[in-house]
């Protein structure tokens, strides 16, 4: 770049300096620190007096031999995430396909509604679902009772792991599908309309057209929404923590995110909590890497 | 799908999308909100829950805290991201690609994994219970997305405009504020909406950092309506409506500009 308007060679670094400082101090260093913490015995005493003893892999040994990891936190995290990702991507894609076929007026109405759902904060959205499934007064609890699925007089849905996570799934899918719908729709409009039309003339039904025309062309879009949904759904915190029992008072519904937080913040076992957080992060990195590898492998073919 | 099929499907999506919003609003204005066993249609309309939340609780303080944090986050992250975006879009220097990659990768770091070390750090530095301390964290989390978006907008500004300003005798900083800044304003709007919503809605850091009642943000302060003696659902939903509606209306209003802004930001890179 020879333009004099650009100024000196120092200028880009001057412009970048504040950003690099913020990222370094608030993201990179804490990332290193959480790993260091996970090797330390860091409890209330260390919090007050400072200094912490390195205990090697002890925290990891404690977690990996804790049956709560295998029986509660890991299944809750993984099964919940897989179900949420599948449902979020499926619902989002169906809504995108619908939006793509609507007339402009209807499309605006549906888009506005979907956007409104997107803008509901996780906190307030969660309170609404909790209210709807409330043990005594809940509107949806009443409907479940009338359908004969539960006995309203004796049931508190939030104390049962399966129902707890079913409600959380509804909440997370409702919160997450608008992003998928909007992103997939943005991809759909880039497909030339001749392609599905030609397939239709060749006698392909709706599913075949989706499977053999839309899906291959939108593979990168689906990869992005699936990766992002996976990352989000594995570390769901707010929606679980704010449900009755989700703050640790019902140990059956812990997931890795809430377990890590409660271990550190409520029990002051910061080293142990950090080790759980590191495990969760490794899990996320592993899954992302797996996705990307599959993606690039298929690209080569 | 037939014409009527499309209409039915559309209505189903609208109802599913708006159902929680409807329940939130209808409970907030229902006389019988705390009566128990109510449906979702108000028995009688009242604004009593809103007036109670706004005059008899600390909720207005919490709203103000949220507003301060969100505005500081929007201004600071917008400005820092613009500086950084200009650096990576307008200059070629060694380390540029590495920095871009790093900014992309830090976006993948789960906020939840950083809450423990950042809490300990903030405690050591005496930054707990501070609106500034909280804002700084939100700034860090919104920077990466903001830089990648603004990068496209900066790259789309013709270099000739900057050179012309320079020939007219502008200094680099004058050129920056008078030429570049107005031209990337649409990008800044898109970025601001996203960082505002991030700061406004965030829960886990606000919960962890704000120990004192008077420092709560609105999202955390809602917990005060859940007490041992029962939940004041009328108050919860009135306060939730106050938190949700302004952001939602704004988001829906700017959404078409927002998505076109993001699209061009993404493709013009």
XYZ file of C-alpha atoms in Angstrom:
570
model
C 0.000 0.000 0.000
C 1.715 3.126 -1.162
C -1.021 5.655 -0.507
C 0.179 8.510 1.677
C -3.319 8.669 3.162
C -2.607 5.474 5.021
C 0.030 6.938 7.267
C 2.893 5.230 9.002
C 3.626 1.560 9.525
C 2.882 1.919 13.224
C -0.697 2.998 12.613
C -2.335 -0.447 12.236
C -0.806 -1.568 15.522
C -1.937 1.639 17.203
C -5.473 0.974 15.962
C -5.362 -2.637 17.046
C -3.759 -2.059 20.446
C -6.931 -1.502 22.519
C -8.661 -4.517 20.970
C -5.645 -6.772 21.453
C -5.329 -5.623 25.064
C -9.009 -6.341 25.786
C -8.926 -9.763 24.095
C -5.629 -10.679 25.734
C -6.604 -9.658 29.269
C -10.250 -10.734 29.226
C -10.330 -13.768 26.941
C -6.891 -15.283 26.359
C -5.438 -14.951 29.867
C -8.602 -16.293 31.588
C -8.499 -19.199 29.129
C -4.987 -20.024 30.325
C -5.967 -19.314 33.921
C -8.901 -21.745 33.887
C -6.538 -24.504 32.758
C -4.015 -23.613 35.502
C -6.849 -23.499 38.062
C -7.975 -26.964 37.026
C -4.613 -28.305 38.243
C -4.828 -26.437 41.565
C -6.483 -27.037 44.893
C -8.196 -23.651 44.912
C -10.879 -23.248 47.558
C -12.218 -20.648 49.938
C -8.912 -20.403 51.834
C -6.974 -19.633 48.614
C -9.642 -17.129 47.613
C -9.094 -15.205 50.842
C -5.356 -15.596 51.390
C -4.054 -16.143 47.862
C -1.604 -18.803 46.703
C -2.728 -22.237 45.646
C -1.163 -25.665 45.687
C -0.672 -27.529 42.425
C -2.320 -30.925 42.750
C -1.693 -32.244 39.248
C -4.529 -34.280 37.819
C -6.345 -34.700 41.137
C -9.349 -32.542 40.127
C -9.730 -34.465 36.877
C -9.395 -37.776 38.735
C -12.116 -36.640 41.150
C -14.497 -35.740 38.355
C -13.855 -38.727 36.122
C -14.421 -41.111 39.029
C -17.515 -39.237 40.225
C -20.538 -41.294 39.244
C -22.484 -38.025 38.959
C -20.510 -37.271 35.791
C -21.447 -40.547 34.079
C -24.938 -40.978 35.491
C -26.134 -37.359 35.580
C -24.128 -34.480 34.104
C -22.788 -36.072 30.924
C -26.023 -37.804 29.832
C -28.026 -34.664 30.680
C -25.633 -32.531 28.625
C -25.196 -34.817 25.601
C -28.708 -36.224 25.145
C -30.253 -32.796 25.696
C -27.860 -31.152 23.211
C -28.378 -33.788 20.510
C -32.177 -33.607 20.788
C -32.116 -29.795 20.820
C -29.791 -29.520 17.805
C -31.838 -31.981 15.725
C -35.136 -30.270 16.609
C -33.775 -26.715 16.241
C -32.297 -27.391 12.802
C -35.392 -29.331 11.664
C -37.910 -26.709 12.848
C -35.727 -23.842 11.583
C -35.349 -25.469 8.159
C -39.078 -26.176 7.831
C -39.842 -22.553 8.716
C -37.243 -21.375 6.167
C -38.796 -23.562 3.439
C -42.210 -22.161 4.352
C -40.971 -18.544 4.305
C -39.389 -19.177 0.911
C -42.764 -20.143 -0.578
C -44.903 -17.410 0.981
C -46.230 -14.307 -0.732
C -44.527 -11.071 0.399
C -47.340 -10.101 2.786
C -47.468 -13.419 4.611
C -43.695 -13.624 4.558
C -43.420 -10.292 6.392
C -45.936 -11.382 9.025
C -44.212 -14.712 9.690
C -40.714 -13.155 9.621
C -41.748 -10.507 12.151
C -43.143 -13.180 14.491
C -40.028 -15.310 14.194
C -37.849 -12.243 14.838
C -39.914 -11.416 17.914
C -39.346 -14.941 19.244
C -35.623 -14.471 18.600
C -35.505 -11.227 20.572
C -36.988 -12.706 23.767
C -34.136 -12.840 26.311
C -33.233 -16.292 27.635
C -34.053 -15.141 31.170
C -37.575 -13.870 30.563
C -38.331 -16.664 28.076
C -37.356 -19.251 30.673
C -39.600 -17.675 33.311
C -42.559 -17.870 30.923
C -42.034 -21.604 30.288
C -41.578 -22.187 34.038
C -44.838 -20.341 34.634
C -46.659 -22.370 31.963
C -45.533 -25.663 33.509
C -45.946 -24.537 37.126
C -47.058 -27.398 39.372
C -50.363 -25.882 40.503
C -51.246 -22.971 38.277
C -49.516 -23.845 35.030
C -51.645 -23.594 31.883
C -49.714 -26.316 30.053
C -49.569 -28.467 33.203
C -53.373 -28.332 33.166
C -53.475 -29.424 29.526
C -51.092 -32.323 30.220
C -53.396 -33.305 33.082
C -56.500 -33.191 30.893
C -54.743 -35.340 28.300
C -54.188 -37.872 31.062
C -50.402 -37.694 30.740
C -49.871 -36.608 34.340
C -51.845 -36.442 37.559
C -51.898 -32.711 38.252
C -52.662 -33.126 41.959
C -49.498 -35.102 42.681
C -47.012 -34.097 39.979
C -44.319 -31.442 39.954
C -42.843 -31.744 36.467
C -39.620 -29.978 37.440
C -38.612 -32.637 39.952
C -38.540 -35.316 37.266
C -35.435 -35.328 35.120
C -37.252 -36.340 31.925
C -39.966 -33.702 32.186
C -37.447 -31.077 33.348
C -35.381 -31.579 30.211
C -38.443 -31.847 27.961
C -39.469 -28.360 29.134
C -35.889 -27.097 28.725
C -35.855 -28.547 25.181
C -39.039 -26.696 24.268
C -37.499 -23.498 25.630
C -34.148 -23.903 23.838
C -35.697 -24.937 20.497
C -38.084 -21.982 20.646
C -35.142 -19.687 21.394
C -32.858 -21.190 18.729
C -34.983 -21.944 15.657
C -35.254 -18.318 14.425
C -31.497 -18.130 13.815
C -31.619 -21.345 11.762
C -34.704 -20.198 9.839
C -33.189 -16.828 8.919
C -29.814 -18.307 7.945
C -31.262 -21.158 5.872
C -33.680 -18.751 4.165
C -30.718 -16.544 3.217
C -29.200 -19.651 1.623
C -32.425 -20.713 -0.114
C -32.790 -17.446 -1.992
C -29.374 -18.012 -3.590
C -30.519 -21.267 -5.268
C -31.578 -20.560 -8.866
C -35.270 -21.486 -9.124
C -34.627 -23.460 -12.356
C -33.030 -26.298 -10.389
C -35.980 -27.359 -8.203
C -38.312 -26.675 -11.136
C -36.348 -29.019 -13.385
C -36.410 -31.648 -10.651
C -40.154 -31.201 -10.328
C -40.623 -31.739 -14.089
C -38.511 -34.891 -13.733
C -41.098 -36.105 -11.216
C -39.240 -35.517 -7.944
C -41.507 -35.051 -4.920
C -40.949 -32.379 -2.265
C -38.701 -34.552 -0.100
C -36.628 -35.713 -3.098
C -36.203 -32.131 -4.283
C -35.051 -31.125 -0.801
C -32.762 -34.150 -0.442
C -31.115 -34.015 -3.865
C -31.207 -30.336 -4.838
C -31.533 -28.072 -1.790
C -29.498 -30.053 0.728
C -26.330 -30.496 -1.381
C -26.356 -26.825 -2.419
C -26.852 -25.571 1.112
C -24.401 -27.938 2.770
C -22.131 -25.116 4.034
C -25.139 -23.272 5.484
C -26.357 -26.396 7.264
C -22.834 -27.040 8.540
C -22.685 -23.548 10.073
C -26.105 -23.679 11.740
C -25.445 -27.195 13.029
C -22.011 -26.334 14.446
C -23.261 -23.161 16.114
C -26.383 -24.847 17.498
C -24.246 -27.672 18.849
C -21.877 -25.257 20.577
C -24.789 -23.313 22.078
C -26.807 -26.345 23.153
C -23.913 -28.132 24.870
C -23.269 -25.224 27.189
C -26.837 -24.132 27.922
C -26.690 -22.460 31.308
C -29.307 -19.770 31.892
C -32.265 -21.873 30.737
C -31.305 -24.728 33.113
C -30.123 -22.658 36.074
C -33.329 -20.616 36.258
C -35.690 -23.598 36.234
C -36.860 -24.928 39.627
C -34.069 -27.171 40.917
C -31.706 -26.161 38.128
C -29.543 -24.053 40.462
C -28.163 -27.203 42.071
C -30.946 -27.927 44.541
C -31.972 -30.925 42.413
C -28.753 -32.783 41.614
C -30.486 -35.045 39.081
C -30.833 -32.225 36.562
C -27.251 -30.889 36.634
C -25.522 -30.517 33.286
C -21.815 -29.802 32.784
C -22.336 -26.029 32.678
C -24.414 -25.743 35.840
C -22.293 -28.375 37.632
C -19.112 -26.407 36.932
C -20.716 -23.139 38.037
C -22.277 -24.510 41.219
C -19.098 -26.363 42.206
C -17.077 -23.154 41.903
C -19.508 -20.456 42.992
C -21.743 -22.155 45.560
C -19.247 -24.634 47.030
C -16.120 -22.503 46.562
C -14.263 -25.408 44.905
C -12.816 -23.260 42.148
C -10.205 -25.781 41.005
C -12.747 -28.551 40.654
C -15.236 -26.235 38.907
C -12.476 -25.129 36.518
C -11.686 -28.761 35.676
C -15.343 -29.360 34.728
C -15.290 -26.187 32.608
C -12.145 -27.414 30.838
C -13.776 -30.779 30.149
C -16.828 -29.023 28.679
C -14.598 -26.846 26.492
C -12.608 -29.873 25.282
C -15.865 -31.628 24.443
C -16.986 -28.609 22.398
C -13.637 -28.325 20.593
C -13.686 -32.048 19.831
C -17.162 -31.936 18.340
C -16.390 -28.812 16.289
C -13.199 -30.406 14.961
C -15.118 -33.572 14.062
C -17.748 -31.596 12.149
C -15.142 -29.571 10.284
C -13.166 -32.698 9.370
C -16.234 -34.439 7.987
C -17.104 -31.287 6.088
C -13.690 -30.894 4.482
C -13.407 -34.620 3.725
C -16.649 -34.511 1.774
C -15.528 -31.374 -0.039
C -12.530 -33.288 -1.429
C -14.653 -35.958 -3.054
C -48.347 -27.455 -0.555
C -51.746 -25.961 -1.323
C -52.623 -22.329 -0.739
C -54.657 -23.104 2.397
C -51.918 -25.430 3.614
C -49.452 -22.531 3.468
C -51.827 -20.316 5.425
C -52.327 -22.951 8.126
C -48.570 -23.560 8.381
C -47.911 -19.796 8.557
C -50.439 -19.316 11.332
C -48.948 -22.263 13.219
C -45.483 -20.679 13.072
C -46.865 -17.298 14.162
C -48.708 -18.828 17.126
C -45.712 -20.959 18.185
C -43.359 -17.967 17.909
C -45.504 -15.480 19.771
C -47.109 -17.770 22.353
C -44.615 -17.017 25.192
C -44.748 -13.294 24.431
C -48.524 -13.388 24.571
C -48.506 -15.294 27.868
C -45.979 -12.834 29.332
C -48.096 -9.813 28.391
C -51.447 -11.332 29.302
C -50.185 -12.349 32.744
C -48.639 -8.921 33.297
C -52.017 -7.204 32.863
C -54.202 -9.853 34.526
C -56.011 -8.956 37.763
C -55.866 -12.621 38.752
C -52.199 -13.166 37.827
C -51.364 -14.440 41.304
C -54.629 -16.252 41.901
C -53.398 -19.650 40.763
C -55.073 -22.012 38.329
C -55.673 -19.216 35.828
C -55.742 -19.770 32.088
C -53.773 -17.540 29.745
C -56.564 -15.080 28.976
C -56.795 -12.233 31.529
C -59.908 -12.246 33.678
C -59.775 -8.488 34.093
C -57.273 -5.916 32.872
C -55.073 -4.032 35.314
C -51.796 -2.113 35.286
C -51.345 -2.720 38.982
C -48.421 -5.151 38.442
C -46.570 -2.604 36.322
C -47.082 0.201 38.829
C -46.052 -2.055 41.719
C -42.859 -3.105 39.910
C -41.992 0.468 38.980
C -42.816 2.184 42.292
C -42.534 -0.352 45.109
C -39.499 -2.385 44.079
C -35.888 -1.723 43.156
C -36.561 -2.771 39.587
C -36.132 0.781 38.168
C -32.589 0.817 39.621
C -31.888 -2.517 37.968
C -33.169 -1.178 34.635
C -30.874 1.830 34.931
C -27.895 -0.446 35.695
C -28.694 -2.529 32.606
C -28.994 0.584 30.487
C -25.646 1.983 31.670
C -23.868 -1.321 31.058
C -25.450 -1.769 27.619
C -24.707 1.787 26.460
C -21.085 1.636 27.628
C -20.712 -1.729 25.882
C -22.209 -0.453 22.613
C -20.079 2.713 22.497
C -16.797 1.129 23.538
C -17.048 -2.066 21.520
C -18.247 -0.165 18.436
C -15.329 2.233 18.596
C -12.665 -0.378 19.360
C -14.038 -2.705 16.687
C -14.030 0.103 14.112
C -10.381 0.894 14.870
C -9.479 -2.780 14.579
C -11.554 -3.251 11.418
C -9.784 -0.321 9.740
C -6.427 -1.778 10.737
C -7.129 -5.173 9.180
C -9.073 -3.928 6.155
C -6.867 -0.987 5.152
C -3.338 -2.007 6.061
C -1.194 -4.939 5.002
C 1.259 -5.813 7.750
C 2.952 -8.968 8.907
C 0.855 -10.754 11.498
C -2.402 -9.483 9.966
C -3.748 -12.898 9.003
C -2.735 -14.362 12.360
C -4.584 -11.622 14.215
C -7.700 -12.152 12.095
C -7.610 -15.868 12.822
C -7.120 -15.248 16.529
C -10.102 -12.888 16.630
C -12.192 -15.555 14.921
C -11.061 -18.303 17.282
C -11.673 -16.364 20.517
C -15.289 -16.123 19.436
C -15.529 -19.878 20.010
C -14.450 -19.620 23.660
C -17.474 -20.452 25.828
C -18.323 -17.552 28.119
C -19.295 -20.138 30.728
C -15.735 -21.460 30.939
C -14.319 -18.000 31.640
C -16.662 -17.028 34.443
C -14.533 -18.742 37.131
C -11.139 -17.164 36.264
C -12.726 -13.767 35.531
C -14.556 -13.823 38.859
C -11.306 -14.538 40.735
C -9.486 -11.850 38.737
C -12.211 -9.282 39.342
C -12.217 -10.095 43.040
C -8.453 -9.545 43.264
C -8.712 -6.262 41.356
C -11.739 -5.067 43.324
C -13.907 -4.967 40.178
C -16.835 -6.955 41.558
C -20.064 -5.017 42.018
C -18.974 -2.542 39.361
C -20.936 -1.572 36.266
C -17.643 -0.815 34.516
C -16.226 -4.240 35.377
C -19.274 -5.921 33.869
C -19.265 -3.701 30.766
C -15.629 -4.481 30.068
C -16.449 -8.202 29.905
C -19.342 -7.611 27.500
C -17.060 -5.428 25.372
C -14.606 -8.324 25.104
C -17.370 -10.732 24.109
C -18.884 -8.477 21.449
C -15.597 -7.380 19.843
C -14.917 -10.396 17.678
C -18.283 -10.407 15.899
C -18.157 -6.614 15.565
C -14.701 -6.617 13.968
C -15.599 -9.286 11.423
C -18.773 -7.441 10.462
C -17.224 -3.968 10.248
C -14.262 -5.271 8.274
C -16.573 -5.796 5.288
C -18.043 -2.309 5.563
C -14.624 -0.639 5.746
C -13.376 -2.645 2.761
C -16.405 -1.482 0.757
C -15.441 2.210 1.137
C -13.460 3.252 -1.960
C -9.865 4.076 -1.087
C -10.021 7.078 -3.458
C -12.266 8.932 -0.999
C -9.616 8.726 1.684
C -6.887 9.830 -0.696
C -8.993 12.773 -1.851
C -9.500 13.827 1.767
C -5.768 13.589 2.319
C -5.060 15.735 -0.753
C -7.535 18.280 0.605
C -5.284 18.614 3.618
C -7.044 16.377 6.109
C -4.950 14.585 8.689
C -5.430 10.829 8.980
C -7.637 11.192 12.031
C -9.757 13.897 10.380
C -10.185 11.592 7.395
C -11.155 8.775 9.773
C -13.946 10.755 11.465
C -15.166 12.757 8.471
C -14.961 10.217 5.647
C -14.787 6.682 6.979
C -16.989 6.980 10.079
C -20.155 8.236 8.317
C -19.760 5.714 5.500
C -19.585 2.687 7.795
C -22.436 3.963 10.011
C -24.908 1.298 8.732
C -22.453 -1.380 9.796
C -22.101 0.272 13.188
C -25.883 0.159 13.606
C -25.950 -3.592 12.969
C -23.047 -4.183 15.337
C -24.589 -1.937 18.006
C -27.894 -3.789 17.989
C -26.101 -7.058 18.587
C -23.818 -5.814 21.354
C -26.725 -3.998 23.019
C -28.794 -7.179 23.094
C -25.822 -9.188 24.369
C -25.241 -6.775 27.266
C -28.939 -6.270 27.982
C -29.786 -9.987 28.128
C -26.622 -11.449 29.679
C -27.194 -13.432 32.843
C -24.315 -15.557 34.121
C -21.701 -12.791 34.543
C -24.249 -10.332 35.909
C -25.313 -12.995 38.421
C -21.737 -13.719 39.455
C -20.272 -10.232 39.575
C -23.076 -8.249 41.162
C -23.241 -9.346 44.782
C -25.047 -6.304 46.158
C -28.740 -5.826 45.638
C -28.365 -2.267 44.316
C -25.959 -3.342 41.549
C -28.167 -6.003 39.953
C -28.994 -5.727 36.284
C -32.630 -6.172 35.238
C -32.108 -9.779 34.068
C -30.705 -10.760 37.483
C -33.060 -8.548 39.504
C -36.078 -10.557 38.312
C -35.041 -13.211 40.810
C -36.185 -10.944 43.633
C -39.818 -11.687 42.747
C -39.313 -15.355 43.578
C -39.539 -15.621 47.339
C -39.928 -18.384 49.872
C -43.533 -17.369 50.445
C -44.310 -17.761 46.750
C -43.785 -16.214 43.368
C -45.273 -12.860 42.444
C -46.033 -13.897 38.857
C -47.791 -10.640 38.054
C -44.624 -8.737 38.964
C -42.319 -11.223 37.186
C -44.264 -10.892 33.934
C -44.703 -7.121 34.173
C -40.964 -6.680 34.749
C -40.192 -9.222 32.017
C -42.379 -7.261 29.599
C -40.520 -4.070 30.459
C -37.190 -5.797 29.754
C -38.302 -7.593 26.613
C -40.649 -5.326 24.691
C -38.436 -2.305 23.899
C -35.610 -4.536 22.672
C -38.006 -6.703 20.706
C -39.744 -3.787 19.006
C -36.406 -2.225 18.102
C -35.036 -5.525 16.831
C -38.085 -6.248 14.681
C -38.068 -2.662 13.376
C -34.457 -2.713 12.206
C -34.320 -6.391 11.233
C -34.491 -5.925 7.458
C -31.738 -3.321 7.553
C -29.901 -5.514 9.990
C -29.834 -8.630 7.861
C -28.952 -6.744 4.665
C -26.224 -4.962 6.619
C -24.837 -8.233 7.905
C -25.044 -9.820 4.462
C -23.053 -7.045 2.816
C -20.626 -7.040 5.706
C -20.064 -10.722 5.221
C -19.728 -10.715 1.453
C -17.792 -7.538 0.810
C -14.878 -8.748 2.930
